[in-house]
Tab-separated table of C-alpha atoms in Angstrom:
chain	number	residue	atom	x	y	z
D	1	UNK	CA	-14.421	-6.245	-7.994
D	2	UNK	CA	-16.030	-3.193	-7.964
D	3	UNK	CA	-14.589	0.479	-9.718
D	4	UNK	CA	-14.649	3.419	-6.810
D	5	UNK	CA	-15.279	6.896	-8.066
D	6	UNK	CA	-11.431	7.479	-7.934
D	7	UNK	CA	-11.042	5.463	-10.485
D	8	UNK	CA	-8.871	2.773	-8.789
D	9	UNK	CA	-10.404	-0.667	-9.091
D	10	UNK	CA	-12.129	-1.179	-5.548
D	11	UNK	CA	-11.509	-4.345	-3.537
D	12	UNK	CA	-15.562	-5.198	-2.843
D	13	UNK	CA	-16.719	-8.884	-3.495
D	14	UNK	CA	-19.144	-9.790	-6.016
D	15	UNK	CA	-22.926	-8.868	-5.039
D	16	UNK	CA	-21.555	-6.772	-2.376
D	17	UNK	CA	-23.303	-3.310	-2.836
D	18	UNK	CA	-24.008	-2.455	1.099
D	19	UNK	CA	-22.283	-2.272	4.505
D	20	UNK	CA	-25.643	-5.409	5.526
D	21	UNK	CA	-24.340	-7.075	2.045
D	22	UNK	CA	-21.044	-7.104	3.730
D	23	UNK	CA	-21.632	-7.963	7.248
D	24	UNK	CA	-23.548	-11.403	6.027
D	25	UNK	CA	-20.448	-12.555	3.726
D	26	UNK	CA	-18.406	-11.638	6.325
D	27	UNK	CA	-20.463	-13.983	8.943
D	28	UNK	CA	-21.153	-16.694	6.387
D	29	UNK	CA	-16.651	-16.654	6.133
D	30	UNK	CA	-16.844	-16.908	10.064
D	31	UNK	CA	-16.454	-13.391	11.116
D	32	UNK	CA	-19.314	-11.831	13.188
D	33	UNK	CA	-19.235	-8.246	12.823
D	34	UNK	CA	-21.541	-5.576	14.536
D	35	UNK	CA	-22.806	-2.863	12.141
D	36	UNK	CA	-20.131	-0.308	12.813
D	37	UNK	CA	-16.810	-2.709	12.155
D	38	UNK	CA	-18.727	-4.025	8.896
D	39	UNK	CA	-19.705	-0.285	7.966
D	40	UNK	CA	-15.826	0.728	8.203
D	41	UNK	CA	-14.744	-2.391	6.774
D	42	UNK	CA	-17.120	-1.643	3.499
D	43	UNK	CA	-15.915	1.881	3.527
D	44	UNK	CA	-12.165	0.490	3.525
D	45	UNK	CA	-12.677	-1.769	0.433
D	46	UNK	CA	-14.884	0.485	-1.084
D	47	UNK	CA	-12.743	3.801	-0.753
D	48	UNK	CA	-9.665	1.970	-1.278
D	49	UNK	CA	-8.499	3.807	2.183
D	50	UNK	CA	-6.280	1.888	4.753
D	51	UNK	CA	-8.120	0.402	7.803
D	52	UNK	CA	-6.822	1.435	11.218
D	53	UNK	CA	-8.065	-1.037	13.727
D	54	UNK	CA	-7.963	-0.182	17.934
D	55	UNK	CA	-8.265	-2.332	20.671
D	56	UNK	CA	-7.561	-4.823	23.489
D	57	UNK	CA	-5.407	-7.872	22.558
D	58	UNK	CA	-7.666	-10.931	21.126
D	59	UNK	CA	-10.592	-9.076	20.460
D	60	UNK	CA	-10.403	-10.275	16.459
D	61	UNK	CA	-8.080	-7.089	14.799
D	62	UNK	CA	-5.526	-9.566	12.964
D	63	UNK	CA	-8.606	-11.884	12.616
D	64	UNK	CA	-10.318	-9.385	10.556
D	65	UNK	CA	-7.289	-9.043	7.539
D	66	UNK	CA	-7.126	-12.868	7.591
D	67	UNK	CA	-10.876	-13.034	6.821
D	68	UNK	CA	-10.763	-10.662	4.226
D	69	UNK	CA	-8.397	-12.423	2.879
D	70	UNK	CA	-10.057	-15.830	2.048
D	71	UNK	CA	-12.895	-13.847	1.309
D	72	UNK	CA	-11.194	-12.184	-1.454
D	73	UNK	CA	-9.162	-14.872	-2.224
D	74	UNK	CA	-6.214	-13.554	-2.663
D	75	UNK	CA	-3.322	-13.406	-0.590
D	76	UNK	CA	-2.873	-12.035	2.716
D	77	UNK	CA	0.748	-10.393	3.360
D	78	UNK	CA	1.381	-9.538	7.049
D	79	UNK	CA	4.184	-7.134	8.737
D	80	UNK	CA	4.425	-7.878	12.425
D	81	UNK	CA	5.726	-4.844	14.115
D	82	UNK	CA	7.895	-4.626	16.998
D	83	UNK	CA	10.315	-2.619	18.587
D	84	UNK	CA	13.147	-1.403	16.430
D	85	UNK	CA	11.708	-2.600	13.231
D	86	UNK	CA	13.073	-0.449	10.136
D	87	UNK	CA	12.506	0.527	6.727
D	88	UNK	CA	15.027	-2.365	5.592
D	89	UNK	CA	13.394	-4.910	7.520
D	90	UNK	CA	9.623	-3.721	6.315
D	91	UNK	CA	10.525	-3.148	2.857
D	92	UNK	CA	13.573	-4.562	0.867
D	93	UNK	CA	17.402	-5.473	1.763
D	94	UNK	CA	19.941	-6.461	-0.388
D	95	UNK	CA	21.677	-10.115	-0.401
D	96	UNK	CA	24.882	-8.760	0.829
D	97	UNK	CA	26.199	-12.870	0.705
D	98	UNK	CA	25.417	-13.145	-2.583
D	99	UNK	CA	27.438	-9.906	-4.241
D	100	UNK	CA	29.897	-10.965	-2.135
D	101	UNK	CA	29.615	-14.146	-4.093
D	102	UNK	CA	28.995	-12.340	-7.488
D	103	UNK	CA	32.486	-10.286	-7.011
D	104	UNK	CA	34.458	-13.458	-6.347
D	105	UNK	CA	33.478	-14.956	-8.888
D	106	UNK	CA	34.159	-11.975	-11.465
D	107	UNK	CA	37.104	-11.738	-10.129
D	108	UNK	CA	38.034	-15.518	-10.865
D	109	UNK	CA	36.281	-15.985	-14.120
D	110	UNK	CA	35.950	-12.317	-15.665
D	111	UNK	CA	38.990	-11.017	-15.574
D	112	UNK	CA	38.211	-9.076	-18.527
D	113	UNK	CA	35.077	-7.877	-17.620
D	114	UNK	CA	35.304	-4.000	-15.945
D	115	UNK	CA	35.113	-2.653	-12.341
D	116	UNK	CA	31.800	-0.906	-13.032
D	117	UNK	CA	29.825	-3.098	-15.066
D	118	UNK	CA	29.948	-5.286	-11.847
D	119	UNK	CA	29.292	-3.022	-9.221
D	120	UNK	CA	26.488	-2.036	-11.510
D	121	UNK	CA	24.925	-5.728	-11.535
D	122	UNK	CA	25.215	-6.015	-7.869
D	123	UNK	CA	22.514	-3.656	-7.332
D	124	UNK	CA	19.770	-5.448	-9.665
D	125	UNK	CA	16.628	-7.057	-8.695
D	126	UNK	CA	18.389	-10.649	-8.508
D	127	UNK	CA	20.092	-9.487	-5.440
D	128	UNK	CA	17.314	-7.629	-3.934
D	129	UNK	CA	14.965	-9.412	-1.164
D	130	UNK	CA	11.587	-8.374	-0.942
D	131	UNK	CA	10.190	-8.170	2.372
D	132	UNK	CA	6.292	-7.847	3.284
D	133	UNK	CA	5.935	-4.123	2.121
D	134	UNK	CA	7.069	-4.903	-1.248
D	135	UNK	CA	5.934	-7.769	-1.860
D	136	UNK	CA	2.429	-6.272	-1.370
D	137	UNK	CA	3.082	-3.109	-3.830
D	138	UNK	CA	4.710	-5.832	-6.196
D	139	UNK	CA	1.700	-8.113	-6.348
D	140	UNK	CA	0.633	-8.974	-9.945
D	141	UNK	CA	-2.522	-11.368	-9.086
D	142	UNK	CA	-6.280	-10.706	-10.613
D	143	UNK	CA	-7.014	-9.094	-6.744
D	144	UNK	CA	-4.886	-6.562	-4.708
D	145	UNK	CA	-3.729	-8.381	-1.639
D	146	UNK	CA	-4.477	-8.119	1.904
D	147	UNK	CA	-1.406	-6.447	3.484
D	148	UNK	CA	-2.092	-6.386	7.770
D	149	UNK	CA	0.143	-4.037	9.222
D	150	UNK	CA	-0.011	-6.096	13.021
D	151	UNK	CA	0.425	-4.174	15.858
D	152	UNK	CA	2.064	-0.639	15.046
D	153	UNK	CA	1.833	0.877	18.399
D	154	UNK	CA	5.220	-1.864	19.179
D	155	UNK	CA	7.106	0.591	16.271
D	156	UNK	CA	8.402	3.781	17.023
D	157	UNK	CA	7.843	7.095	15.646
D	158	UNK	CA	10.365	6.996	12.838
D	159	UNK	CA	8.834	3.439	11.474
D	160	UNK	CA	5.281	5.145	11.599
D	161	UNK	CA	6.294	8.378	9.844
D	162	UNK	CA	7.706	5.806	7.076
D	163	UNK	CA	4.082	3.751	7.011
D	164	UNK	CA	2.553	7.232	6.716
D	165	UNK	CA	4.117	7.882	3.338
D	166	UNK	CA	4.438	4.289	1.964
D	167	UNK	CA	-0.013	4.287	3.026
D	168	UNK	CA	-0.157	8.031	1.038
D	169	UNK	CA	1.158	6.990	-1.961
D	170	UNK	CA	1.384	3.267	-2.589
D	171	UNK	CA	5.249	3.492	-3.596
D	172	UNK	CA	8.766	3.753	-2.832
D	173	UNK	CA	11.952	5.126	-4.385
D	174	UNK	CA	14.651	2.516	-4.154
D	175	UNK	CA	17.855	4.702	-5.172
D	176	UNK	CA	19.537	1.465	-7.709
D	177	UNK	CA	16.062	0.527	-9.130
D	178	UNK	CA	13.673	3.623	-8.948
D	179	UNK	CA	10.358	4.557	-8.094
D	180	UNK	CA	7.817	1.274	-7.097
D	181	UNK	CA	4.512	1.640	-7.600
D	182	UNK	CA	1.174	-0.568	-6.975
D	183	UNK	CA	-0.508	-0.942	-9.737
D	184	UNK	CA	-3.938	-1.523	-7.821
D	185	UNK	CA	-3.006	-0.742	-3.772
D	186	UNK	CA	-3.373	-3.102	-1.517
D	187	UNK	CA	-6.207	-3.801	1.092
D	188	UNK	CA	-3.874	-1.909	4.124
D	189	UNK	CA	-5.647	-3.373	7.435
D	190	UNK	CA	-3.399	-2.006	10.670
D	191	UNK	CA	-4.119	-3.026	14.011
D	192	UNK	CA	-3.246	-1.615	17.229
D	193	UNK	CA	-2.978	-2.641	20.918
D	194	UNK	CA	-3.116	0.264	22.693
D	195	UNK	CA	0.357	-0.267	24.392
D	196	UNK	CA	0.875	3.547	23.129
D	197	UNK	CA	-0.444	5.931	21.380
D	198	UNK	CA	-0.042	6.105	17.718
D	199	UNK	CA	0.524	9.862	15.654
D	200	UNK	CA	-2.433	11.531	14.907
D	201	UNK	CA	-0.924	12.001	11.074
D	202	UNK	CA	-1.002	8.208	10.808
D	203	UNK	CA	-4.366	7.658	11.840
D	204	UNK	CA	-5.735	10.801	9.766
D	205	UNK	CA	-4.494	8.279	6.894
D	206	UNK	CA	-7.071	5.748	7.354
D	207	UNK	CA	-10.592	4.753	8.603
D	208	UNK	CA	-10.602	4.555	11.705
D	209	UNK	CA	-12.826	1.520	14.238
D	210	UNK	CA	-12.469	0.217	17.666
D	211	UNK	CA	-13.229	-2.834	17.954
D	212	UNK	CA	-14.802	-3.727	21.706
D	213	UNK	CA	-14.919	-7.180	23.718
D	214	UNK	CA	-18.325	-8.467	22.705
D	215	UNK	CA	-21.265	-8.428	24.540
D	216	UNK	CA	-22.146	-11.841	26.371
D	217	UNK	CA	-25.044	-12.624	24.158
D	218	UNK	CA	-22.913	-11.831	21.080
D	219	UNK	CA	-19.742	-13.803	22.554
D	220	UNK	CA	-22.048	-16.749	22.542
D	221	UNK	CA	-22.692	-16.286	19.521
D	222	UNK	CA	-19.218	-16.336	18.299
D	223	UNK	CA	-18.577	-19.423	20.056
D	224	UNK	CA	-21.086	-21.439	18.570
D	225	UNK	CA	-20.387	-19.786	15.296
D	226	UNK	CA	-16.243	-20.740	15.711
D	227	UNK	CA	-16.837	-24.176	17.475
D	228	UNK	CA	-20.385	-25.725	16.090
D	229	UNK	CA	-19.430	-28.815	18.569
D	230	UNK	CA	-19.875	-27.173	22.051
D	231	UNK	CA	-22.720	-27.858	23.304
D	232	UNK	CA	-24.707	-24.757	23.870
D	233	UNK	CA	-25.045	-24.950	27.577
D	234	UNK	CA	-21.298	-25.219	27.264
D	235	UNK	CA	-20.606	-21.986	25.053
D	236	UNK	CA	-22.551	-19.731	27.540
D	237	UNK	CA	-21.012	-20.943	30.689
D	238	UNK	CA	-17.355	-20.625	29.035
D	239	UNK	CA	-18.420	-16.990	27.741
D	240	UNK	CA	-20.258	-16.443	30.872
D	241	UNK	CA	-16.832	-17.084	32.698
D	242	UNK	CA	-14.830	-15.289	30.378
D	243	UNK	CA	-17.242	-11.949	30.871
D	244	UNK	CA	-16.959	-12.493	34.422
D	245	UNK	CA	-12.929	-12.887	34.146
D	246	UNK	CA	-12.456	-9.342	32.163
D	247	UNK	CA	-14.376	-7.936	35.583
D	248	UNK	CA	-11.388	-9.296	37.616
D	249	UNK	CA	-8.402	-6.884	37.957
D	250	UNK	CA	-6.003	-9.775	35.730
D	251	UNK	CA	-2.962	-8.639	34.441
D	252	UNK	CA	-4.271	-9.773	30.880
D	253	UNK	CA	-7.926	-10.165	30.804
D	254	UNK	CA	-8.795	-12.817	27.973
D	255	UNK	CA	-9.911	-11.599	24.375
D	256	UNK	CA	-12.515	-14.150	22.168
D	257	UNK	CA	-9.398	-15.613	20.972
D	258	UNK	CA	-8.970	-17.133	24.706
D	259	UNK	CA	-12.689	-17.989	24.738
D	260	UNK	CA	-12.137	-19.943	21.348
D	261	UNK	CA	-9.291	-21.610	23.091
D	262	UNK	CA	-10.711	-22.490	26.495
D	263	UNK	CA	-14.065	-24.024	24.014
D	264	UNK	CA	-12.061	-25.898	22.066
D	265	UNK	CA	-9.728	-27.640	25.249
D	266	UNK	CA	-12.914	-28.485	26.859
D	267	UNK	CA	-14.925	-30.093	23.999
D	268	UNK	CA	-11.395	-31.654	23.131
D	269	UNK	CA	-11.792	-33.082	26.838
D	270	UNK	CA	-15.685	-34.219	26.104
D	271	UNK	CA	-16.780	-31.671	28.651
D	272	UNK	CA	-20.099	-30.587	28.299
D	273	UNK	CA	-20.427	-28.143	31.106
D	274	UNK	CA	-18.218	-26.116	33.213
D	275	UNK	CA	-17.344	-27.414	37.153
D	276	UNK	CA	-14.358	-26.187	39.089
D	277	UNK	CA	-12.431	-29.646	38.049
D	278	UNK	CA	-12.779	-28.733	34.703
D	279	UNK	CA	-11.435	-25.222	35.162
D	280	UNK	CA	-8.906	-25.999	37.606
D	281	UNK	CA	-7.574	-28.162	34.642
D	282	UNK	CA	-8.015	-25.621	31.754
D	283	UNK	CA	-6.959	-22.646	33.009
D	284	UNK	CA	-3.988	-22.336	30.899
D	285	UNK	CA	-6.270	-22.178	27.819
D	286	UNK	CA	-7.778	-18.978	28.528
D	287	UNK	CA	-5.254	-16.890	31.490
D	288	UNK	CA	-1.722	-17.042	29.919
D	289	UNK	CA	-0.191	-15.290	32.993
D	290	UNK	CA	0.535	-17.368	36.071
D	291	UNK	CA	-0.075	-14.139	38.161
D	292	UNK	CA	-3.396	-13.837	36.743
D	293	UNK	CA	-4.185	-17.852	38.020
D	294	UNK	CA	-3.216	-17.051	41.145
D	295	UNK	CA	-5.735	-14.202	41.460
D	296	UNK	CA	-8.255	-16.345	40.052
D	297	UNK	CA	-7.983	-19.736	42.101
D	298	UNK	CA	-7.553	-17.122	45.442
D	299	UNK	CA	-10.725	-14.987	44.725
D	300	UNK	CA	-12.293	-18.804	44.434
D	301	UNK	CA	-13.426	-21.007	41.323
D	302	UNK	CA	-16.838	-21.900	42.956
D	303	UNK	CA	-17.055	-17.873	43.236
D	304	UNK	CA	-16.391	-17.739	39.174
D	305	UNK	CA	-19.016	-20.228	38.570
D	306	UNK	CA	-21.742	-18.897	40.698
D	307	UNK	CA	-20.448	-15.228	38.971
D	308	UNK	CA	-20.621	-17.137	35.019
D	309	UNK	CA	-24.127	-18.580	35.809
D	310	UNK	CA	-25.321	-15.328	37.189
D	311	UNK	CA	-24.568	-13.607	33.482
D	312	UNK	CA	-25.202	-16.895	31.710
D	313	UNK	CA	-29.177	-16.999	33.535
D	314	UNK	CA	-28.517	-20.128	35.796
């Protein structure tokens, strides 16, 4: 690991010294990043600053923490965000069962023993469960984990202003136990949909990257990098179709997590190139909405092909 100016330990690999030194590990662990992800990724680990990732659904945000992850080898805490989440349910709750449990059995076995030495003991870290905010501050391995904030926009304002001071500071105050603190802070990686817009004060916190839907030649790329079987005639006539598909006005156009899916059905199937049997059959791999079918099979599957071999160059 490498020691930022700040004086925190940093969170960069081994022989990493450059955003290119970065971009190669990141490819050799799977991950093909274009220059300006793997520059803001490098600044992230470098800076020790939280990563803020934007953009359409399957595009490879969550895939990014998960990467950095086994290529830091150390663990990779996630917080899935949705509406309603709170502090209690990000951070800590107590294990109300259990003091009820503890003051029974005081009751029955310690009669002796006073009112307010067992109140006291109910609020001690045996009774305290540590949930994924926590745990990450908490963490005592060689490497600061990977903590992936998934999809904040699905939280509400109050939950965000909460991540804005737990991201400033690296602690919490927990009235019965004190002030928390991470020793080395975590590698924060939050991702974003889109569905809404997040507060300005939030993103301020961290580095900040959209990440686009690849370009075809690139998507190809991915495909053969993710699923070495395909044949290669077969990865650019899937990502041909799948370019072609994100054209279409589809309820949810697919991300490269539905072109890794719709590969991997077809080479499961021993396909080695696309007809309309073949995506008459597979559809479900890569549209997830039975609207969005519709539209497709209506606007015509020979019409998708001809479109795919058009981009793909025949």
């Amino acid at each position: 690991m490498s020691e930022p100016r700040d004086g925190r330990r940093g969170a960069l690999p081994p022989g990493v010294s450059s955003a290119g030194d970065l971009r190669e590990l990141l490819r050799r662990f799977g991950y093909l990043a274009d220059e300006g992800l793997a520059t803001a990724i490098f600044l992230a680990l470098r800076l020790g600053r939280p990563l803020f990732l934007e953009g359409e659904a399957g595009v490879g945000k969550t895939e990014v923490a998960k990467v950095l992850s086994r290529m830091l080898e150390t663990p990779l805490i996630r917080l899935q965000c949705y509406e309603g989440i709170d502090v209690y349910q990000a951070l800590y709750e107590w294990d109300y069962a259990r003091q009820l449990l503890h003051i029974r059995a005081a009751e029955a076995f310690g009669g002796a023993e006073d009112r307010e030495r067992v109140e006291r003991d109910l609020y001690n870290r045996e009774f305290l469960i540590s949930r994924p905010l926590l745990q990450a501050l908490e963490h005592e391995g060689p490497s600061p984990p990977v903590l992936l904030i998934d999809e904040v926009d699905r939280s509400d304002d109050e939950f965000e202003a909460f991540l804005l001071e737990i991201l400033s500071d690296f602690a919490v105050t927990i009235p019965e136990l004190g002030t928390i603190r991470a020793e080395r802070p975590p590698v924060a990686v939050l991702t974003s949909n889109r569905t809404r817009e997040v507060h300005d004060a939030l993103k301020r916190r961290c580095l900040y990257h959209y990440i686009e839907h690849p370009s075809f030649e690139r998507e190809v790329e991915i495909v053969r990098l993710r699923v070495p079987e395909a044949d290669e005639r077969l990865a650019r006539q899937v990502a041909a179709a799948v370019q072609r598909l994100r054209e279409m006005d589809l309820y949810k156009p697919p991300g490269v997590a539905e072109t890794l899916d719709w590969t991997e059905a077809l080479v499961a199937l021993g396909a080695r190139e696309l007809d309309e049997r073949l995506v008459q059959a597979t559809l479900g791999s890569v549209l997830k909405y039975h609207e969005d079918q519709q539209r497709v099979a209506a606007s015509g599957l020979e019409e998708l092909l001809a479109g795919a071999g058009r981009i793909a160059g025949g």
